[in-house]
Short mmCIF file of C-alpha atoms in Angstrom, two decimals:
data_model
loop_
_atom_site.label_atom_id
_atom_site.label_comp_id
_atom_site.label_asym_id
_atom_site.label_seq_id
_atom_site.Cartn_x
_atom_site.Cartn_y
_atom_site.Cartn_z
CA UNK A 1 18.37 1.14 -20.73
CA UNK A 2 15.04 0.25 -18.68
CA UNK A 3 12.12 2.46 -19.88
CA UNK A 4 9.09 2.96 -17.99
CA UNK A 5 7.66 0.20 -16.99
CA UNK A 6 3.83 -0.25 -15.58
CA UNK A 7 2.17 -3.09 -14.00
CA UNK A 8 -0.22 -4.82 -14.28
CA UNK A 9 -0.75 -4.63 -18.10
CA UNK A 10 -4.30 -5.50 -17.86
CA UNK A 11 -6.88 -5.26 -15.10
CA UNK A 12 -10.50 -6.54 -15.11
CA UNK A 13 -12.52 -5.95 -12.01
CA UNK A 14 -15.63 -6.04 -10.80
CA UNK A 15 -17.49 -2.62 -10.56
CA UNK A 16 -17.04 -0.84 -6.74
CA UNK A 17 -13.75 -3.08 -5.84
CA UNK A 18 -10.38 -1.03 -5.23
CA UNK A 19 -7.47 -1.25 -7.39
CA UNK A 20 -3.89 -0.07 -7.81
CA UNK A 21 -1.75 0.57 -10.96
CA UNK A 22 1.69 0.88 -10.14
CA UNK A 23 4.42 2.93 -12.13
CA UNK A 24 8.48 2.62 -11.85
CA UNK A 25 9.63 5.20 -13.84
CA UNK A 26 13.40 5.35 -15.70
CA UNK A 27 16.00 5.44 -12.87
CA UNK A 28 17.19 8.80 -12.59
CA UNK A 29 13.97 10.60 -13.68
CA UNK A 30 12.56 13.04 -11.26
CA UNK A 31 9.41 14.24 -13.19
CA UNK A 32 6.42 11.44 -12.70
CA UNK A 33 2.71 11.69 -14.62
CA UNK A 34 -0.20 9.67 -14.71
CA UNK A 35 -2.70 10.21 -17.63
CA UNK A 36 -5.77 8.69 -18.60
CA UNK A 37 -6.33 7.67 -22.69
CA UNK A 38 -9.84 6.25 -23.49
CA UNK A 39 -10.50 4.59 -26.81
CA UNK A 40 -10.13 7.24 -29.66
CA UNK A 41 -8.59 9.80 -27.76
CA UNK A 42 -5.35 11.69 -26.64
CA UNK A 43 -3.77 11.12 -23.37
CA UNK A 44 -5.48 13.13 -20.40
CA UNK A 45 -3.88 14.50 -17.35
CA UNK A 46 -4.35 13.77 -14.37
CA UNK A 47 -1.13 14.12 -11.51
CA UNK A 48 2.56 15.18 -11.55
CA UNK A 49 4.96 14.19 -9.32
CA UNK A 50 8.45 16.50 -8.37
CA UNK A 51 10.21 14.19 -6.56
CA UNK A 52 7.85 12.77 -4.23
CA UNK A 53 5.77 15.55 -3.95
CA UNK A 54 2.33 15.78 -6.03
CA UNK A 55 3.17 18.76 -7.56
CA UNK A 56 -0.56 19.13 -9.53
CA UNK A 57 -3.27 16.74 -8.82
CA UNK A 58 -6.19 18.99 -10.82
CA UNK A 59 -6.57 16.08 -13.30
CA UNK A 60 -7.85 13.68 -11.05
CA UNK A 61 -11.12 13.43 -11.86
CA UNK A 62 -12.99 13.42 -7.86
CA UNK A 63 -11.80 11.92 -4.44
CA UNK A 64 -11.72 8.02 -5.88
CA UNK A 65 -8.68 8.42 -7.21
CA UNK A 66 -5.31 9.21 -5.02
CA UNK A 67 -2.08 8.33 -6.38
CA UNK A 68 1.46 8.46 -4.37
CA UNK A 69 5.27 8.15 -4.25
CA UNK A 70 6.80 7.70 -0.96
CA UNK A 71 10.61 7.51 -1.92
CA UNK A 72 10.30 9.46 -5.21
CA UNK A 73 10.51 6.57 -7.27
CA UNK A 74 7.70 4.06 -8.04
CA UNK A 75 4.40 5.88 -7.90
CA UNK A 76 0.77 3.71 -7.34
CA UNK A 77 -2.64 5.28 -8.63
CA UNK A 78 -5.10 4.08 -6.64
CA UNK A 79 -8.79 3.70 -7.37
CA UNK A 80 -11.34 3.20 -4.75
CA UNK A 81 -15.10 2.23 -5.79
CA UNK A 82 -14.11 1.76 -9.46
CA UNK A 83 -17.05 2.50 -11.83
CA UNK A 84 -17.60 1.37 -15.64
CA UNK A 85 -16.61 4.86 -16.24
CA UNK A 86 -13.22 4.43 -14.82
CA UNK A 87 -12.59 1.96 -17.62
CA UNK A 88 -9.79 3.06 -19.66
CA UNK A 89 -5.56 2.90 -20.52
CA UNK A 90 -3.57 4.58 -17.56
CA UNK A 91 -0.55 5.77 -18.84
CA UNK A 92 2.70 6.80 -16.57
CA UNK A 93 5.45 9.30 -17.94
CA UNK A 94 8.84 10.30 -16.31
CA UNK A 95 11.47 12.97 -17.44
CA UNK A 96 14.33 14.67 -16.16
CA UNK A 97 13.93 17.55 -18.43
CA UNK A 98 11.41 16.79 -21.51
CA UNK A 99 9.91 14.86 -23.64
CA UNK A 100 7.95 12.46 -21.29
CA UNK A 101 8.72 9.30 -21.51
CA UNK A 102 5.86 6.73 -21.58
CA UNK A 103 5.18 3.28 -20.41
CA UNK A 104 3.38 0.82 -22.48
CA UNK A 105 0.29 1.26 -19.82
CA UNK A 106 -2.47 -0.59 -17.65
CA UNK A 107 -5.78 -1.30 -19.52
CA UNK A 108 -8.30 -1.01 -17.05
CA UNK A 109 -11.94 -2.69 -17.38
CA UNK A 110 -14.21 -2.24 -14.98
CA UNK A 111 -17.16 -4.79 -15.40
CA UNK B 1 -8.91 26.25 -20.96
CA UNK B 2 -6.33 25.08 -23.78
CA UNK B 3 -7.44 23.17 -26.76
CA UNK B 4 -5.65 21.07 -29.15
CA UNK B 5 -7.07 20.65 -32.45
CA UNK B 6 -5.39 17.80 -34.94
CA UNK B 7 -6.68 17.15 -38.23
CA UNK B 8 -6.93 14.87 -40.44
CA UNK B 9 -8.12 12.61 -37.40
CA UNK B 10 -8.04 10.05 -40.20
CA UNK B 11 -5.50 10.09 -43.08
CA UNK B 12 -5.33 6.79 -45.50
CA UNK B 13 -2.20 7.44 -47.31
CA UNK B 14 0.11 5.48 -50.82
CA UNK B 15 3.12 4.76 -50.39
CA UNK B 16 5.33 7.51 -51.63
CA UNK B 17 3.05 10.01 -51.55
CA UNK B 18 3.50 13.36 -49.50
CA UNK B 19 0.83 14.75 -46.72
CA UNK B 20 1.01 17.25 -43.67
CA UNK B 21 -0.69 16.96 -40.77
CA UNK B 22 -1.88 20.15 -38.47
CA UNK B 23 -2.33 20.86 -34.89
CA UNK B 24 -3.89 24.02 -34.12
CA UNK B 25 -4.03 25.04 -30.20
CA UNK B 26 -5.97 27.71 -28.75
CA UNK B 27 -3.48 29.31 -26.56
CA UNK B 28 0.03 30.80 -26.47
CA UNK B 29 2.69 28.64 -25.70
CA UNK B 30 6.02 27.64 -27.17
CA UNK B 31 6.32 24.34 -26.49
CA UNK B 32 4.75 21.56 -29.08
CA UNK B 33 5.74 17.83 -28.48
CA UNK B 34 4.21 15.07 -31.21
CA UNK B 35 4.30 11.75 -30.53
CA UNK B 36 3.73 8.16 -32.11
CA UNK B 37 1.60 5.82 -30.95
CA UNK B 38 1.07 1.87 -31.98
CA UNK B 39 -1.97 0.28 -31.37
CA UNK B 40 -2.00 -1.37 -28.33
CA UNK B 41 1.62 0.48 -27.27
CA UNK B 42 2.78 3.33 -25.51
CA UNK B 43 3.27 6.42 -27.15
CA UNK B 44 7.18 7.66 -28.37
CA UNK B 45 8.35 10.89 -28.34
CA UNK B 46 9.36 12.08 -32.11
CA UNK B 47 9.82 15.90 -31.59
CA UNK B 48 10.50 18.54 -29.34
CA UNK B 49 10.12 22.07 -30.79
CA UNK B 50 10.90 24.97 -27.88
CA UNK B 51 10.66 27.68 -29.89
CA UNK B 52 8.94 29.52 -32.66
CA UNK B 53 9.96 28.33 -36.28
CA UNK B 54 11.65 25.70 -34.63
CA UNK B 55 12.03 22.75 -37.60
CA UNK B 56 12.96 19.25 -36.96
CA UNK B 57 13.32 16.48 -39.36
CA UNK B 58 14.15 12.53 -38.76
CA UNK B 59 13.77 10.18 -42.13
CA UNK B 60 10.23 11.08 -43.64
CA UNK B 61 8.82 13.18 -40.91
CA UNK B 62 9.47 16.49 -41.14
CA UNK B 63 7.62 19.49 -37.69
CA UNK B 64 7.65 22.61 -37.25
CA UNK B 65 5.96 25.07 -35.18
CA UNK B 66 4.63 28.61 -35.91
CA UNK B 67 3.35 30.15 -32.56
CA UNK B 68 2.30 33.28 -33.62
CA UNK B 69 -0.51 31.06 -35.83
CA UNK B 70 -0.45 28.57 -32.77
CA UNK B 71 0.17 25.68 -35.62
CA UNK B 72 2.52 22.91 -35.85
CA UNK B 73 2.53 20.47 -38.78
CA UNK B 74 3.70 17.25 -39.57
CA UNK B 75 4.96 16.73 -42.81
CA UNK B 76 5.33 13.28 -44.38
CA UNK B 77 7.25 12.38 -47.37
CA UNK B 78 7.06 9.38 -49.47
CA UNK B 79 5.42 7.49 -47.30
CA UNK B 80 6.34 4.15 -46.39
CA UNK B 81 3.68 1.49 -44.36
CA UNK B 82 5.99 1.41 -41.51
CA UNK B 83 4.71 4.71 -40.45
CA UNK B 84 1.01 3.91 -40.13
CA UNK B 85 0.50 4.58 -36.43
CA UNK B 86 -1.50 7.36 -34.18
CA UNK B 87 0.47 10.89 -34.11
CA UNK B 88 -0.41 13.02 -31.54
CA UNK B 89 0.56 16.40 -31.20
CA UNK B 90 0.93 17.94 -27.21
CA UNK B 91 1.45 21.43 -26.27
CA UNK B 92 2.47 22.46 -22.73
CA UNK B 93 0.80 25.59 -21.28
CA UNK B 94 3.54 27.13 -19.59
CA UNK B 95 3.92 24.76 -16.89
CA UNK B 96 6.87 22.92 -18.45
CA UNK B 97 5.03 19.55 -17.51
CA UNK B 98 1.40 19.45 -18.17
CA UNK B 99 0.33 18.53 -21.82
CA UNK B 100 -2.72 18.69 -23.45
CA UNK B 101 -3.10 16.49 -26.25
CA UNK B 102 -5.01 16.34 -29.58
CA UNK B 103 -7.42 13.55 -30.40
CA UNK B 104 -4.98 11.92 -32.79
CA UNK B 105 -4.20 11.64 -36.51
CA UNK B 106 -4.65 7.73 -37.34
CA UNK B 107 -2.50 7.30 -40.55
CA UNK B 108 -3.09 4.23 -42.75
CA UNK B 109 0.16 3.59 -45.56
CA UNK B 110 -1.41 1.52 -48.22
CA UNK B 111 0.91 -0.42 -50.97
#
């Protein structure tokens, strides 16, 4: 079946645009997670989703980044004034019950 | 705050040769996920252990988890080149959906 998938796969934008990363998760899967993997390191946390609920948004890292899912599927991360620092692989995850289940991610670069 | 220790974070291996690697986390818990990882790909879930000496084996990789020593390993046997990749080992707090990961074992099969 369909695993997660993410779009876009890449992303290059200008330092202080907006951008969104969109997730659709396996069908079925209630459990949603965005984490953030920068080069040489293991995934980070940052929101889960129960349904279409953010369940725990204390990864986020400030108020730039908001992420949502109106019908408790698809899920967006959006980042508003992006800054070199936001540069990194965003990972999305769904489960019914565990493991997580990863898409292949969207590389972010932030010139 | 929970942290996940893996090590070797490098491991250059010969084929057919045995090797373990460790995850140490800080905190209790009872949940320990590892993943793979290929560069430039998502990560895929390997094993789930739930419970303490849980052991787990598919082909050459062999976890298990000891969480009174908060320690998993990853045992390797003969190894073959198809299994160069990033390992991660996760552990979940508790919260049955937030993981903390380790930095990463990068493991190198050489003819």
């Amino acid at each position: 079946g369909a695993g997660v998938s993410q779009t876009p796969s890449n992303k290059v934008t200008e330092k202080g645009k907006y951008v969104e990363l969109r997730c659709d998760p396996i069908s079925g899967h209630t459990a949603l997670y965005w984490y953030r993997q920068s080069l040489g390191q293991g995934p980070e946390f940052l929101i889960y989703f129960q349904g279409t609920g953010a369940a725990d948004d204390s990864g986020l890292p400030n108020d730039r980044f908001f992420a949502v899912r109106p019908e408790g599927s698809v899920s967006t991360l959006k980042i508003q004034r992006t800054e070199r620092g936001d540069s990194a692989m965003y990972l999305c995850a769904s489960s019914l019950y565990q493991p997580q289940h990863f898409g292949d991610g969207t590389r972010l670069s932030i010139l | 705050e929970l942290k996940v220790e893996q090590n070797p974070l490098f491991l250059s291996m010969q084929e057919g040769k045995n090797y373990t690697i460790y995850c140490n986390y800080s905190t209790t818990s009872d949940r320990l996920y590892w993943y793979r990882q290929d560069p430039g790909k998502s990560l895929e879930s390997l094993f789930v252990l739930l419970s303490n000496g849980a052991v787990k084996q598919e082909g050459r990789l062999m976890a298990s988890l000891d969480t009174k020593a908060r320690l998993s390993t990853l045992h390797i046997t003969a190894a073959v080149h198809d299994l160069s990749a990033t390992y991660f080992c996760a552990v979940d707090m508790g919260s049955n959906y937030k993981l903390t990961f380790g930095k990463g074992t990068l493991l190198t099969v050489n003819p």
